[in-house]
Amino acid sequence: MLWLVRRLAAYDCTNTSPFALDPCMSRPAVNNFMSPELLGDLLYKNYILTIPTLLDMCLLYGRDCQSDVADIISAIFIVQPAYFDDLQATVAFIIKTLQFVEWKFGNSTDVVHHSDIIKLSSVNHRGALDVAQFRDLVIHVLDTAATLSIFLGISQPACEVFHHQLFELRSLRTNIVKTVERSGLVTELSIHRANDYPSNGLNRLLVKFYENTIPEMYRQLEKLVNKEETQPLYVDLKHKLDITRVEFLNTFRHILGHCLNCCIEDK
């Protein structure tokens, strides 16, 4: 595990070269000074690495240093399976934030009943969006879409968690314990299914968001920003929305591809 410690020590969000790689980092050292279990506890209990940190790492360096980031994330989930519980909570939070965006654009009423869970705004009603609010929502959705696309493209076990919580809903059983074995990883996951979340907000949320909310965002873009005095902002936000569409498609493909690979392997 010494190679993992060295890579984590070399990771620096402010450094344009986040991984000061050493040739020996790609293989474990002979004289490991701590067990994987101890390393996992140190990283987890002292909040050295959290799921938000891993997501930020993916967004900042996942495309330029994909192999290194994938190695770190894979090792993190192996040495500390408790991160999977945090990932499940993260999925639930992402669902709520996307529902909030749906609600702001008039495509959902579900978030109104969960304002105690999500406090992204102090307003008590939808109201009309102004240009600043619209811009903030576009940037937020783009950040979410890009992070998910990169993270799920790197981590197959994460695709498993997202698949069970975001797409495949079976209402008869909850808290299903599933053994996931991918890339040498074996861990017990507590998968919370449909009864744990509001059904009308979860049923194929990503597809529903892409089909309903994204087009509404384009309509609001034309209505609010497509004016002579705001043309530079209009071009910028339209470009961001175009990227968002692509990133959501990639997210869906990553999860669907993982499911298809599982079916092929089972056969």
Tab-separated table of C-alpha atoms in Angstrom:
chain	number	residue	atom	x	y	z
A	1	MET	CA	0.000	0.000	0.000
A	2	LEU	CA	3.034	2.291	0.061
A	3	TRP	CA	2.453	3.171	-3.581
A	4	LEU	CA	-1.043	4.429	-2.714
A	5	VAL	CA	0.257	6.586	0.131
A	6	ARG	CA	2.842	8.108	-2.194
A	7	ARG	CA	0.248	8.889	-4.837
A	8	LEU	CA	-2.061	10.460	-2.292
A	9	ALA	CA	0.830	12.514	-0.941
A	10	ALA	CA	1.583	13.692	-4.481
A	11	TYR	CA	-2.043	14.678	-5.085
A	12	ASP	CA	-2.469	18.448	-4.853
A	13	CYS	CA	-5.523	20.295	-6.154
A	14	THR	CA	-3.486	23.460	-6.665
A	15	ASN	CA	-0.796	21.748	-8.713
A	16	THR	CA	-1.172	21.550	-12.460
A	17	SER	CA	0.837	18.313	-12.332
A	18	PRO	CA	-1.081	16.487	-9.579
A	19	PHE	CA	0.776	13.209	-9.756
A	20	ALA	CA	4.533	13.402	-9.280
A	21	LEU	CA	4.856	9.854	-10.453
A	22	ASP	CA	7.717	7.594	-9.497
A	23	PRO	CA	8.410	4.458	-11.550
A	24	CYS	CA	7.895	2.298	-8.485
A	25	MET	CA	4.445	3.718	-7.716
A	26	SER	CA	2.687	1.338	-10.078
A	27	ARG	CA	3.557	-1.658	-7.921
A	28	PRO	CA	3.354	-2.279	-4.154
A	29	ALA	CA	6.536	-1.817	-2.141
A	30	VAL	CA	8.104	-4.882	-0.555
A	31	ASN	CA	8.359	-3.259	2.875
A	32	ASN	CA	4.811	-2.027	3.421
A	33	PHE	CA	4.737	-0.193	6.715
A	34	MET	CA	0.999	-0.527	7.355
A	35	SER	CA	-1.737	-3.001	6.547
A	36	PRO	CA	-4.448	-2.159	4.005
A	37	GLU	CA	-7.010	-2.215	6.813
A	38	LEU	CA	-5.065	0.350	8.851
A	39	LEU	CA	-4.582	2.565	5.821
A	40	GLY	CA	-8.299	2.404	5.037
A	41	ASP	CA	-9.216	3.370	8.588
A	42	LEU	CA	-6.757	6.272	8.603
A	43	LEU	CA	-8.064	7.655	5.324
A	44	TYR	CA	-11.724	7.250	6.268
A	45	LYS	CA	-11.877	8.109	9.960
A	46	ASN	CA	-9.645	11.164	9.633
A	47	TYR	CA	-11.509	12.449	6.551
A	48	ILE	CA	-8.303	12.471	4.522
A	49	LEU	CA	-10.359	11.307	1.568
A	50	THR	CA	-14.108	11.617	1.170
A	51	ILE	CA	-16.496	10.930	-1.691
A	52	PRO	CA	-16.678	14.666	-2.551
A	53	THR	CA	-12.871	14.715	-2.656
A	54	LEU	CA	-12.822	11.747	-5.029
A	55	LEU	CA	-15.434	13.417	-7.233
A	56	ASP	CA	-13.387	16.619	-7.326
A	57	MET	CA	-10.305	14.582	-8.171
A	58	CYS	CA	-12.162	13.017	-11.093
A	59	LEU	CA	-13.417	16.358	-12.375
A	60	LEU	CA	-10.021	18.057	-12.136
A	61	TYR	CA	-7.731	15.264	-13.300
A	62	GLY	CA	-9.895	12.369	-14.446
A	63	ARG	CA	-9.454	12.993	-18.156
A	64	ASP	CA	-5.789	14.003	-18.221
A	65	CYS	CA	-4.617	11.421	-15.659
A	66	GLN	CA	-7.329	8.785	-16.049
A	67	SER	CA	-5.151	5.763	-15.295
A	68	ASP	CA	-3.730	7.258	-12.095
A	69	VAL	CA	-7.087	8.482	-10.819
A	70	ALA	CA	-8.661	5.092	-11.606
A	71	ASP	CA	-5.906	3.317	-9.645
A	72	ILE	CA	-6.420	5.556	-6.626
A	73	ILE	CA	-10.219	5.202	-6.605
A	74	SER	CA	-10.051	1.437	-7.080
A	75	ALA	CA	-7.550	1.097	-4.230
A	76	ILE	CA	-9.603	3.369	-1.962
A	77	PHE	CA	-12.730	1.233	-2.345
A	78	ILE	CA	-10.691	-1.929	-1.730
A	79	VAL	CA	-8.945	-0.798	1.460
A	80	GLN	CA	-12.100	0.826	2.891
A	81	PRO	CA	-15.478	-0.592	1.753
A	82	ALA	CA	-17.223	1.931	4.037
A	83	TYR	CA	-16.821	4.428	1.210
A	84	PHE	CA	-19.593	2.541	-0.590
A	85	ASP	CA	-22.064	3.580	2.115
A	86	ASP	CA	-21.022	7.195	1.607
A	87	LEU	CA	-21.388	6.759	-2.144
A	88	GLN	CA	-24.966	5.576	-1.699
A	89	ALA	CA	-25.726	8.688	0.354
A	90	THR	CA	-24.085	10.760	-2.370
A	91	VAL	CA	-26.324	9.197	-5.016
A	92	ALA	CA	-29.388	10.067	-2.936
A	93	PHE	CA	-28.189	13.663	-2.609
A	94	ILE	CA	-27.522	13.965	-6.354
A	95	ILE	CA	-31.052	12.707	-6.977
A	96	LYS	CA	-32.430	15.414	-4.690
A	97	THR	CA	-30.403	18.164	-6.348
A	98	LEU	CA	-31.582	17.129	-9.817
A	99	GLN	CA	-35.146	17.054	-8.521
A	100	PHE	CA	-34.597	20.581	-7.218
A	101	VAL	CA	-33.539	21.718	-10.697
A	102	GLU	CA	-36.576	19.954	-12.167
A	103	TRP	CA	-38.773	21.805	-9.710
A	104	LYS	CA	-37.186	25.171	-10.527
A	105	PHE	CA	-37.986	24.639	-14.211
A	106	GLY	CA	-41.549	23.523	-13.530
A	107	ASN	CA	-41.112	19.808	-14.286
A	108	SER	CA	-41.544	18.448	-10.767
A	109	THR	CA	-43.343	19.224	-7.522
A	110	ASP	CA	-41.478	16.637	-5.469
A	111	VAL	CA	-38.812	18.898	-3.994
A	112	VAL	CA	-41.422	21.042	-2.267
A	113	HIS	CA	-41.987	18.149	0.144
A	114	HIS	CA	-38.271	17.732	0.850
A	115	SER	CA	-37.152	21.283	1.537
A	116	ASP	CA	-35.802	20.135	4.903
A	117	ILE	CA	-33.381	17.834	3.080
A	118	ILE	CA	-32.182	20.213	0.376
A	119	LYS	CA	-31.573	23.849	1.214
A	120	LEU	CA	-30.047	25.137	-2.002
A	121	SER	CA	-32.204	28.250	-1.899
A	122	SER	CA	-33.995	30.232	0.745
A	123	VAL	CA	-37.027	30.843	-1.460
A	124	ASN	CA	-40.283	29.189	-0.507
A	125	HIS	CA	-41.746	29.100	-3.988
A	126	ARG	CA	-40.538	28.649	-7.512
A	127	GLY	CA	-40.932	32.167	-8.786
A	128	ALA	CA	-39.611	33.472	-12.077
A	129	LEU	CA	-35.956	32.894	-12.861
A	130	ASP	CA	-33.717	35.839	-13.582
A	131	VAL	CA	-30.552	35.647	-15.664
A	132	ALA	CA	-28.234	35.241	-12.662
A	133	GLN	CA	-30.279	32.375	-11.199
A	134	PHE	CA	-30.517	30.693	-14.579
A	135	ARG	CA	-26.751	30.936	-15.061
A	136	ASP	CA	-26.127	29.416	-11.618
A	137	LEU	CA	-28.430	26.485	-12.381
A	138	VAL	CA	-26.785	25.849	-15.759
A	139	ILE	CA	-23.320	25.797	-14.182
A	140	HIS	CA	-24.535	23.538	-11.366
A	141	VAL	CA	-26.084	21.019	-13.760
A	142	LEU	CA	-22.988	21.058	-15.985
A	143	ASP	CA	-20.745	20.437	-12.978
A	144	THR	CA	-22.944	17.533	-11.877
A	145	ALA	CA	-23.134	15.992	-15.341
A	146	ALA	CA	-19.400	16.261	-16.038
A	147	THR	CA	-18.454	14.854	-12.637
A	148	LEU	CA	-20.791	11.874	-13.014
A	149	SER	CA	-19.601	11.156	-16.537
A	150	ILE	CA	-15.921	11.072	-15.569
A	151	PHE	CA	-16.426	9.255	-12.253
A	152	LEU	CA	-18.610	6.498	-13.693
A	153	GLY	CA	-16.292	6.122	-16.661
A	154	ILE	CA	-13.458	5.412	-14.235
A	155	SER	CA	-15.138	3.286	-11.544
A	156	GLN	CA	-17.149	0.189	-12.463
A	157	PRO	CA	-18.220	-0.535	-8.847
A	158	ALA	CA	-19.651	2.983	-8.722
A	159	CYS	CA	-21.704	2.185	-11.829
A	160	GLU	CA	-23.184	-0.728	-9.882
A	161	VAL	CA	-24.305	1.562	-7.060
A	162	PHE	CA	-25.757	4.170	-9.427
A	163	HIS	CA	-27.508	1.495	-11.482
A	164	HIS	CA	-29.365	0.100	-8.501
A	165	GLN	CA	-30.335	3.428	-6.997
A	166	LEU	CA	-30.997	5.507	-10.084
A	167	PHE	CA	-32.386	3.246	-12.768
A	168	GLU	CA	-33.532	-0.212	-11.760
A	169	LEU	CA	-36.369	-0.015	-9.246
A	170	ARG	CA	-38.065	-3.013	-7.721
A	171	SER	CA	-40.648	-2.078	-5.142
A	172	LEU	CA	-41.013	-5.420	-3.374
A	173	ARG	CA	-37.705	-5.522	-1.535
A	174	THR	CA	-35.466	-2.964	0.146
A	175	ASN	CA	-32.039	-3.139	1.729
A	176	ILE	CA	-30.930	-5.867	-0.662
A	177	VAL	CA	-27.403	-7.017	0.102
A	178	LYS	CA	-25.495	-7.634	-3.086
A	179	THR	CA	-21.998	-8.971	-3.547
A	180	VAL	CA	-20.073	-7.005	-6.123
A	181	GLU	CA	-16.997	-8.559	-7.619
A	182	ARG	CA	-15.316	-6.366	-10.179
A	183	SER	CA	-11.591	-5.881	-10.749
A	184	GLY	CA	-10.601	-7.858	-7.684
A	185	LEU	CA	-13.073	-6.074	-5.416
A	186	VAL	CA	-15.378	-8.114	-3.185
A	187	THR	CA	-17.536	-6.220	-0.713
A	188	GLU	CA	-21.065	-6.314	0.671
A	189	LEU	CA	-23.180	-3.381	-0.458
A	190	SER	CA	-26.383	-2.345	1.236
A	191	ILE	CA	-28.467	-1.349	-1.771
A	192	HIS	CA	-31.501	0.769	-0.915
A	193	ARG	CA	-34.210	0.325	-3.514
A	194	ALA	CA	-37.360	2.115	-4.565
A	195	ASN	CA	-39.219	2.140	-1.243
A	196	ASP	CA	-36.432	4.189	0.345
A	197	TYR	CA	-37.030	7.199	-1.923
A	198	PRO	CA	-40.011	9.012	-3.448
A	199	SER	CA	-41.040	6.906	-6.427
A	200	ASN	CA	-42.234	9.758	-8.607
A	201	GLY	CA	-38.826	11.452	-8.430
A	202	LEU	CA	-36.671	8.380	-8.883
A	203	ASN	CA	-38.243	6.479	-11.736
A	204	ARG	CA	-35.627	6.759	-14.431
A	205	LEU	CA	-34.633	10.179	-13.133
A	206	LEU	CA	-31.719	10.680	-15.495
A	207	VAL	CA	-33.794	9.869	-18.575
A	208	LYS	CA	-36.666	12.049	-17.380
A	209	PHE	CA	-34.309	14.918	-16.620
A	210	TYR	CA	-32.716	14.667	-20.065
A	211	GLU	CA	-36.030	14.487	-21.895
A	212	ASN	CA	-37.947	17.146	-19.956
A	213	THR	CA	-35.727	19.501	-17.986
A	214	ILE	CA	-32.875	19.982	-20.465
A	215	PRO	CA	-35.265	21.118	-23.259
A	216	GLU	CA	-36.940	23.482	-20.795
A	217	MET	CA	-33.528	24.926	-19.943
A	218	TYR	CA	-32.968	25.608	-23.644
A	219	ARG	CA	-36.350	27.345	-23.834
A	220	GLN	CA	-35.519	29.486	-20.819
A	221	LEU	CA	-32.164	30.305	-22.391
A	222	GLU	CA	-33.894	31.678	-25.477
A	223	LYS	CA	-36.400	33.588	-23.382
A	224	LEU	CA	-34.028	35.123	-20.829
A	225	VAL	CA	-30.651	35.514	-22.506
A	226	ASN	CA	-31.093	35.590	-26.284
A	227	LYS	CA	-30.998	39.373	-26.472
A	228	GLU	CA	-28.673	41.750	-28.215
A	229	GLU	CA	-27.088	43.046	-25.019
A	230	THR	CA	-26.452	39.542	-23.610
A	231	GLN	CA	-25.218	37.717	-26.711
A	232	PRO	CA	-21.802	36.745	-25.241
A	233	LEU	CA	-23.523	35.217	-22.209
A	234	TYR	CA	-26.062	33.517	-24.469
A	235	VAL	CA	-23.328	31.847	-26.525
A	236	ASP	CA	-21.481	30.767	-23.369
A	237	LEU	CA	-24.545	29.270	-21.662
A	238	LYS	CA	-25.711	27.546	-24.831
A	239	HIS	CA	-22.281	25.932	-25.135
A	240	LYS	CA	-22.491	24.803	-21.506
A	241	LEU	CA	-25.923	23.276	-22.093
A	242	ASP	CA	-24.635	21.448	-25.170
A	243	ILE	CA	-21.797	19.976	-23.097
A	244	THR	CA	-24.261	19.057	-20.348
A	245	ARG	CA	-26.357	17.036	-22.798
A	246	VAL	CA	-23.293	15.108	-23.961
A	247	GLU	CA	-22.124	14.434	-20.403
A	248	PHE	CA	-25.540	13.093	-19.363
A	249	LEU	CA	-25.551	10.822	-22.416
A	250	ASN	CA	-22.100	9.547	-21.464
A	251	THR	CA	-23.279	8.948	-17.901
A	252	PHE	CA	-26.189	6.876	-19.148
A	253	ARG	CA	-23.917	4.932	-21.502
A	254	HIS	CA	-21.428	4.150	-18.734
A	255	ILE	CA	-24.138	2.688	-16.510
A	256	LEU	CA	-25.850	0.854	-19.359
A	257	GLY	CA	-22.509	-0.481	-20.577
A	258	HIS	CA	-21.749	-1.798	-17.104
A	259	CYS	CA	-25.101	-3.619	-17.018
A	260	LEU	CA	-24.507	-5.141	-20.452
A	261	ASN	CA	-21.020	-6.271	-19.440
A	262	CYS	CA	-22.489	-7.956	-16.365
A	263	CYS	CA	-25.016	-9.807	-18.547
A	264	ILE	CA	-22.290	-10.917	-20.955
A	265	GLU	CA	-20.067	-12.111	-18.109
A	266	ASP	CA	-22.954	-14.036	-16.528
A	267	LYS	CA	-23.520	-15.868	-19.808
